Every structure is written in C-alpha cells, then in structure tokens.
Coordinates of C-alpha atoms in Angstrom, one line a residue:
Chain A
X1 CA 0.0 0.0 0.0
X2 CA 1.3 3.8 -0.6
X3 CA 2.7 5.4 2.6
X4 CA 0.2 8.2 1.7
X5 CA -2.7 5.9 1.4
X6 CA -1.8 4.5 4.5
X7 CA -1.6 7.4 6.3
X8 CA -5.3 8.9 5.8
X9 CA -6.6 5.2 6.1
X10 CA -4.9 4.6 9.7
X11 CA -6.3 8.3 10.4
X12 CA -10.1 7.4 9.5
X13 CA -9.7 3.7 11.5
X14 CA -8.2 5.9 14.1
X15 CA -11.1 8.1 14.1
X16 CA -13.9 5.8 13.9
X17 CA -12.4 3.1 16.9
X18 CA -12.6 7.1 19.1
X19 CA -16.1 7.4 17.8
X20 CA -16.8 3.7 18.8
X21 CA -15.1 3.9 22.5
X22 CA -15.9 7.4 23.6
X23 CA -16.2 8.2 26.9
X24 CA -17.9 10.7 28.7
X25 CA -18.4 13.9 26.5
X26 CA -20.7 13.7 23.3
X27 CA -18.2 16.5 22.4
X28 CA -15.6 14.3 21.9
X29 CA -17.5 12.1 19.7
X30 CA -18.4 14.6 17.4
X31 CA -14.7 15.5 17.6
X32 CA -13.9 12.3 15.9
X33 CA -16.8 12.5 13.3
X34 CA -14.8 15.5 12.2
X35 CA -11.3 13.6 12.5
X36 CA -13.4 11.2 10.0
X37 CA -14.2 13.8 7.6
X38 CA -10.6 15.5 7.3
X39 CA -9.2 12.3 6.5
X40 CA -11.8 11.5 3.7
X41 CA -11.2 15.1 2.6
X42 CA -7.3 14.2 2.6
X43 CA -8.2 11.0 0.6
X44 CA -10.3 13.2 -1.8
X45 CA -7.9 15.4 -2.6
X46 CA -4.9 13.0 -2.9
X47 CA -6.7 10.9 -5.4
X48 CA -7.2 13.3 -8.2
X49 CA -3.4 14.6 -7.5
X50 CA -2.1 11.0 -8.1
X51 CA -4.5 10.2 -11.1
X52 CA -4.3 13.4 -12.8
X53 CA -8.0 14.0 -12.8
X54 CA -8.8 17.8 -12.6
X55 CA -11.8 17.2 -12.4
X56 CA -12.6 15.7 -9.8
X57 CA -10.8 17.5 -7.4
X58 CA -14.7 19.3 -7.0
X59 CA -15.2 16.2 -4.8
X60 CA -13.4 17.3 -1.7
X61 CA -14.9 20.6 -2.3
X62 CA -18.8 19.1 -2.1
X63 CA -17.5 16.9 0.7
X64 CA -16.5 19.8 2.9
X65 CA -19.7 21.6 2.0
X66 CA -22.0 18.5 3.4
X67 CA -19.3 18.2 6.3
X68 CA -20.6 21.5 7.9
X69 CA -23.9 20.9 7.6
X70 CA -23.3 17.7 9.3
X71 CA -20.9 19.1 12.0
X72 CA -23.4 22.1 12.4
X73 CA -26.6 20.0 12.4
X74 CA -24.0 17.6 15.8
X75 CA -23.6 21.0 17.4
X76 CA -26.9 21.8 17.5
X77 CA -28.3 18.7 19.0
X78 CA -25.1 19.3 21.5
X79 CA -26.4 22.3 22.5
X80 CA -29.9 21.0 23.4
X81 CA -28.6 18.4 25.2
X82 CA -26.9 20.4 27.3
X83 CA -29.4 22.6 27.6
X84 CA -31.5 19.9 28.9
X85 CA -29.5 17.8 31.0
X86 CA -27.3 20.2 32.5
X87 CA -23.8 18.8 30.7
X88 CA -22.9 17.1 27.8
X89 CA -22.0 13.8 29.8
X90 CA -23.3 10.8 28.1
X91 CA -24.7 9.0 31.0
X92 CA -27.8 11.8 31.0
X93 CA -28.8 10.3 27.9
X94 CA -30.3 7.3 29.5
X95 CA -34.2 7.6 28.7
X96 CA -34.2 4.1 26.6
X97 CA -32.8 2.0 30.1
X98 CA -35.2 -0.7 31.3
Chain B
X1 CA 10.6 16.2 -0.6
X2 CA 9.2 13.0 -0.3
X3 CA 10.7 12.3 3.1
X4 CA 8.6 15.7 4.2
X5 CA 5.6 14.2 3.1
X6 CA 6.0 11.0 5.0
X7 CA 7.0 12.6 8.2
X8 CA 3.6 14.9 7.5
X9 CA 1.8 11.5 6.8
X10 CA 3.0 10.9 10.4
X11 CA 2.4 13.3 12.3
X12 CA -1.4 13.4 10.3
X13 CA -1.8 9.6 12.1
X14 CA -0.7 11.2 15.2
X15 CA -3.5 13.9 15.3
X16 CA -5.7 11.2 14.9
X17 CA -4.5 9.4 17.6
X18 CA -4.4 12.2 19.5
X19 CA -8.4 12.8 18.4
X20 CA -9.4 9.1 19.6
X21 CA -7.7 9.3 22.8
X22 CA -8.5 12.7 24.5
X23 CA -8.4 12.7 27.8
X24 CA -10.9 15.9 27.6
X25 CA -12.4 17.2 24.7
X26 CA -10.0 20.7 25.0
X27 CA -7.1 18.1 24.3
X28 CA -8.9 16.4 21.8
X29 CA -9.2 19.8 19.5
X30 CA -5.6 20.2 19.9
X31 CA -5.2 17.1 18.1
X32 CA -7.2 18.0 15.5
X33 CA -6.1 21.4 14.8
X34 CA -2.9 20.0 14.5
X35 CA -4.1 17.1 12.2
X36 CA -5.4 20.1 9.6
X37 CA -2.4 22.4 10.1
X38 CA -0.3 18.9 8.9
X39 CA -2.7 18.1 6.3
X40 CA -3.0 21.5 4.5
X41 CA 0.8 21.6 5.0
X42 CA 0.8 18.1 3.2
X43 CA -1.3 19.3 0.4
X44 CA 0.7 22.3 -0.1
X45 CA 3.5 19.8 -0.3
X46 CA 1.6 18.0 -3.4
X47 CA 1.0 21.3 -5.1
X48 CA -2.6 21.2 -4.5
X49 CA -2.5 25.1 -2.7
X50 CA -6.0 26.1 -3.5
X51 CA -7.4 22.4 -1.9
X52 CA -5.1 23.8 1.1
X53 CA -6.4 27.0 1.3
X54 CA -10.2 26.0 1.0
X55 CA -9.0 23.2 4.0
X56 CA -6.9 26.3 5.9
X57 CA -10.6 28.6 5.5
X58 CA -13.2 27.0 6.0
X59 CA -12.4 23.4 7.9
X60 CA -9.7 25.4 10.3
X61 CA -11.4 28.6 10.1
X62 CA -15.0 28.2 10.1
X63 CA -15.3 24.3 11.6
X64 CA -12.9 24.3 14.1
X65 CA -13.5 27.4 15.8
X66 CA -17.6 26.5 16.7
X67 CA -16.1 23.3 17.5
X68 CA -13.6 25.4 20.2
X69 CA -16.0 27.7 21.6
X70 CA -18.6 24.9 21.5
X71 CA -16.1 22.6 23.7
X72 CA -16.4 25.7 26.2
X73 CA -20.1 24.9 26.6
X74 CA -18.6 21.0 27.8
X75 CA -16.4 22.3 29.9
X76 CA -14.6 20.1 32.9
X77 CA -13.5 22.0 35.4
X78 CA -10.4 19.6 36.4
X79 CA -10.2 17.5 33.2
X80 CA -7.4 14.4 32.9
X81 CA -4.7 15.3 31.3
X82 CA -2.1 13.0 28.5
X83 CA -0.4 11.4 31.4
X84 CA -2.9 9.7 32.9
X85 CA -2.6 5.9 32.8
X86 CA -6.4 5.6 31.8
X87 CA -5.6 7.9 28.6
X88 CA -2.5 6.0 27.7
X89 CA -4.1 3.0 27.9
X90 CA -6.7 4.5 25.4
X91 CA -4.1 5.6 23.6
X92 CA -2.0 2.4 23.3
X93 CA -4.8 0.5 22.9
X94 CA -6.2 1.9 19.7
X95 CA -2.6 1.8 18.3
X96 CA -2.2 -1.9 18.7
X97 CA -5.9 -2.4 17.0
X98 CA -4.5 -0.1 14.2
X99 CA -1.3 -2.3 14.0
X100 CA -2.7 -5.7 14.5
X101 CA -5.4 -5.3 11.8
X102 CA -2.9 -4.0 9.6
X103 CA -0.8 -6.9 9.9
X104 CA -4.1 -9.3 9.5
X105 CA -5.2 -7.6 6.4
X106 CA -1.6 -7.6 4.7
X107 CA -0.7 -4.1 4.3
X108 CA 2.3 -3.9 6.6
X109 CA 4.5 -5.5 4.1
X110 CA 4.9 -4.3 1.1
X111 CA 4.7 -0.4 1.2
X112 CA 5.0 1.7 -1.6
X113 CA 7.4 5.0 -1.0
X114 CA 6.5 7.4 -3.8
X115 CA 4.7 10.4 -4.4
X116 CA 2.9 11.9 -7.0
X117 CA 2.3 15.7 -6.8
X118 CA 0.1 17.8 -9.4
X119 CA 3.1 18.7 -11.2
X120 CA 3.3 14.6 -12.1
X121 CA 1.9 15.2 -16.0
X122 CA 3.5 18.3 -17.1
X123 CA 3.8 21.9 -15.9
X124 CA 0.6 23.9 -16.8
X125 CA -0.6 27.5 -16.7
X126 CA -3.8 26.4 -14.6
X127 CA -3.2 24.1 -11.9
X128 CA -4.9 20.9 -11.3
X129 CA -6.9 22.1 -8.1
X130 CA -8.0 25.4 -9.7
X131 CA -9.2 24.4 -13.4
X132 CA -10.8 21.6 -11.4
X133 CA -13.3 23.0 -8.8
X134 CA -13.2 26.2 -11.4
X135 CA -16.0 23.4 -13.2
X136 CA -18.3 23.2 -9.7
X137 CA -19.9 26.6 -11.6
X138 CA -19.8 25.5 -15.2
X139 CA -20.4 21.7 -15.4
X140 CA -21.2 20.7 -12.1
X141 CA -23.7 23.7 -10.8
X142 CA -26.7 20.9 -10.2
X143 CA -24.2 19.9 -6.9
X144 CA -23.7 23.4 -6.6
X145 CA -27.2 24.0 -6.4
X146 CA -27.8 21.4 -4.2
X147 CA -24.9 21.7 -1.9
X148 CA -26.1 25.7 -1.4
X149 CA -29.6 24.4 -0.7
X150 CA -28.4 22.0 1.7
X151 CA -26.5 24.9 3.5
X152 CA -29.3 27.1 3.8
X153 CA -31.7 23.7 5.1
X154 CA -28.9 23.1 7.4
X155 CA -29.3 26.4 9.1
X156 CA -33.5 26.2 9.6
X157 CA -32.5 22.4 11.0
X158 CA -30.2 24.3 13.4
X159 CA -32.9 26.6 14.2
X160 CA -35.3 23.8 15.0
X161 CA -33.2 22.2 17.0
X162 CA -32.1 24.4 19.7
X163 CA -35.6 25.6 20.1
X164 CA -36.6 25.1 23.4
X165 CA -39.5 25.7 25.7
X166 CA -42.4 24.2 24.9
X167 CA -41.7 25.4 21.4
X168 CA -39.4 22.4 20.6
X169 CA -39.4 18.9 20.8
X170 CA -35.6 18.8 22.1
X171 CA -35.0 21.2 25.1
X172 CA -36.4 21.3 28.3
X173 CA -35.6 24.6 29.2

C-alpha cells in the first residue's frame, strides 16, 4: 500500500475506533466524526493529484460543503442536550434504560 | 521532498491518535487542529495550494472554531490530562488495533514509498486544483445547487433544533 494511502486510512480507522469507545463527553465524539471527515477530505484530494483528474478535485470541495452541515446539524443537538441535562456527559442520555 | 511528506503523513496519524484518545475534549481539539495544520501543509507539499487553502478557511477557520467555543459549553473544570494511565491505555490501545489489523489484512508488508504531486503530468498554466473546482460553476452547478440548498436547510434544521421551551421537541428549558 502507498505510505500516503496509508496514512489517511490509519487516520479514518483511528477516528472511527474514538467514535466507537468514547467516553464521557458527546463533544468528543463529534470531535472524531470531524477527524473522520478530514481524513476523507485528505483522501479526496490526494486521489485526483495521483490520477491526474482535474476534475474531480470538485469532490473534496462538495464533501466539505455537506461536512458543515453535518458538523453544524451535531452542534446543534449538542447544544440542546446540554441545555437539557445540565452537561454534555453521556450518561444523562439514559431515557431508553429498562 | 518525499521524506517531508511521509513525516507529515505521520504526524497526520498522530493527530488522529491524538483525536481518539482525548483525555478531555480541549485536548482532543488540539489534536485535531494539528491534524489540519499537517494536512493543509501536506497538500501544499503536493501542489494542491487552493485544496489547502479552502481546508486552511473554512475546515480550520470556520469548523474548528464552533467546534472550540462549543467545547467551552462541555467544559470540565479539572479534566485528565495526556499522562494519565487511563488515557494511555486508550491511547495504546487503539494503536495496537491499528497495527494488528494492519498486519491481519496484509498491508504492513509491502509499502510503496512514492509520491505523486500535481506537477506529475506536465507543468501547466492552470493548476490541477483550480481548473478543477473552477468546473463546480460550469459543469457541475446541479451539486452546486444542491450543496447551497443544503446549507441554507442546514441552518433552519439548526434553528429547530435548539428551540426550546415548549416550542421544541428537544429542550427542556
């Protein structure tokens, strides 16, 4: 495998085993969504370099776009979380235990 | 050059290391401003400047900093900090996953050591990253269109969400 390729795909594993074992603050799990998308942005942008396909370097550019919605649209439910419970700790979200 | 790249490559896994294991979500920021300030600094590296700069703008400079302020809202008055063995552990932990499912799955072996930048086909008068995103108005305005919708949905979704008070469905207060 390419060093390079390697590097953004250990990144997004990275990234997605924090988003699988976080701990206490939902903040840090969206922290790791965001991890998630600079690395596919790296990847994006990497892949038309390497190919020599000008056009699709767009893709990164569309990716980023839906990436702050996304991250905006996390914040938000954040927010009212925290609003509601007090903090962002995620043992307050415990309406679905029996 | 190509050794400058791979030592950005590393310190890029690093950041995201850094990101997984935070001991506190201030910490875990750091790690990921870091992991864009290497990455725009890798693309740079390729030749890919405008890529970088749209990166630098509006991931670093429009993402990150509501992510910052919005950590603020999370805030631990005495969080842990790297040393702690609990954080280590996490930290060591996800880098032995990394290494033992790269092992499993093969790739640890044979690793190829070059580079291509944007340069790689000939010297032009438009770069790659600029006659290519230069078509998002021109032959690709339908995503265009529907990537500045989606903005504008995203912020009335926003809106609905942190309404609170008997007037949303989220908040209590």
């Amino acid at each position: 495998m390419a060093i390079t390729h390697l590097s953004f795909y250990s990144a997004f594993t990275l990234s997605s085993l924090g988003l699988a074992f976080h701990r206490t603050h939902l903040v840090s799990a969206l922290l790791c969504l965001e991890s998630m998308m600079l690395s596919m942005y790296m990847a994006l942008s990497i892949w038309p370099a390497e190919n020599q396909a000008a056009s699709s370097t767009l893709m990164p550019i569309l990716m980023l776009t839906f990436s702050a919605c996304e991250a905006s649209t996390g914040l938000a439910t954040l927010v009212a979380s925290t609003r509601t419970h007090g903090s962002d700790h995620l043992h307050t979200l415990n309406m679905l235990q029996c | 050059m190509t050794y400058f790249i791979i030592f950005l490559t590393s310190l890029f896994i690093l950041g995201g290391l850094a990101v997984a294991s935070n001991p506190s979500p201030y910490y875990g920021v750091v790690g990921l401003v870091v992991a864009s300030i290497v990455g725009c600094g890798w693309l740079v590296s390729l030749g890919l400047s405008f890529l970088s700069l749209v990166l630098f703008m509006v991931y670093l400079g429009g993402m990150l900093v509501v992510f910052v302020y919005s950590v603020s809202l999370a805030a631990d008055p005495y969080p842990e900090a790297w040393g702690d063995w609990g954080v280590v552990g996490y930290g060591v932990g996800f880098a032995l996953v990394l290494t033992v499912g790269m092992l499993v799955g093969g790739v640890l072996g044979d690793w190829v050591w070059g580079v291509v930048t944007v340069d790689g086909g000939g010297v032009f008068s438009v770069r790659l990253d600029f006659s290519g995103v230069a078509m998002f108005y021109s032959w690709g305005v339908g995503m265009f269109l529907v990537g500045g919708w989606g903005l504008l949905l995203a912020l009335f979704v926003v809106l609905e969400l942190v309404r609170g008070l008997s007037r949303g469905a989220i908040r209590a207060v």
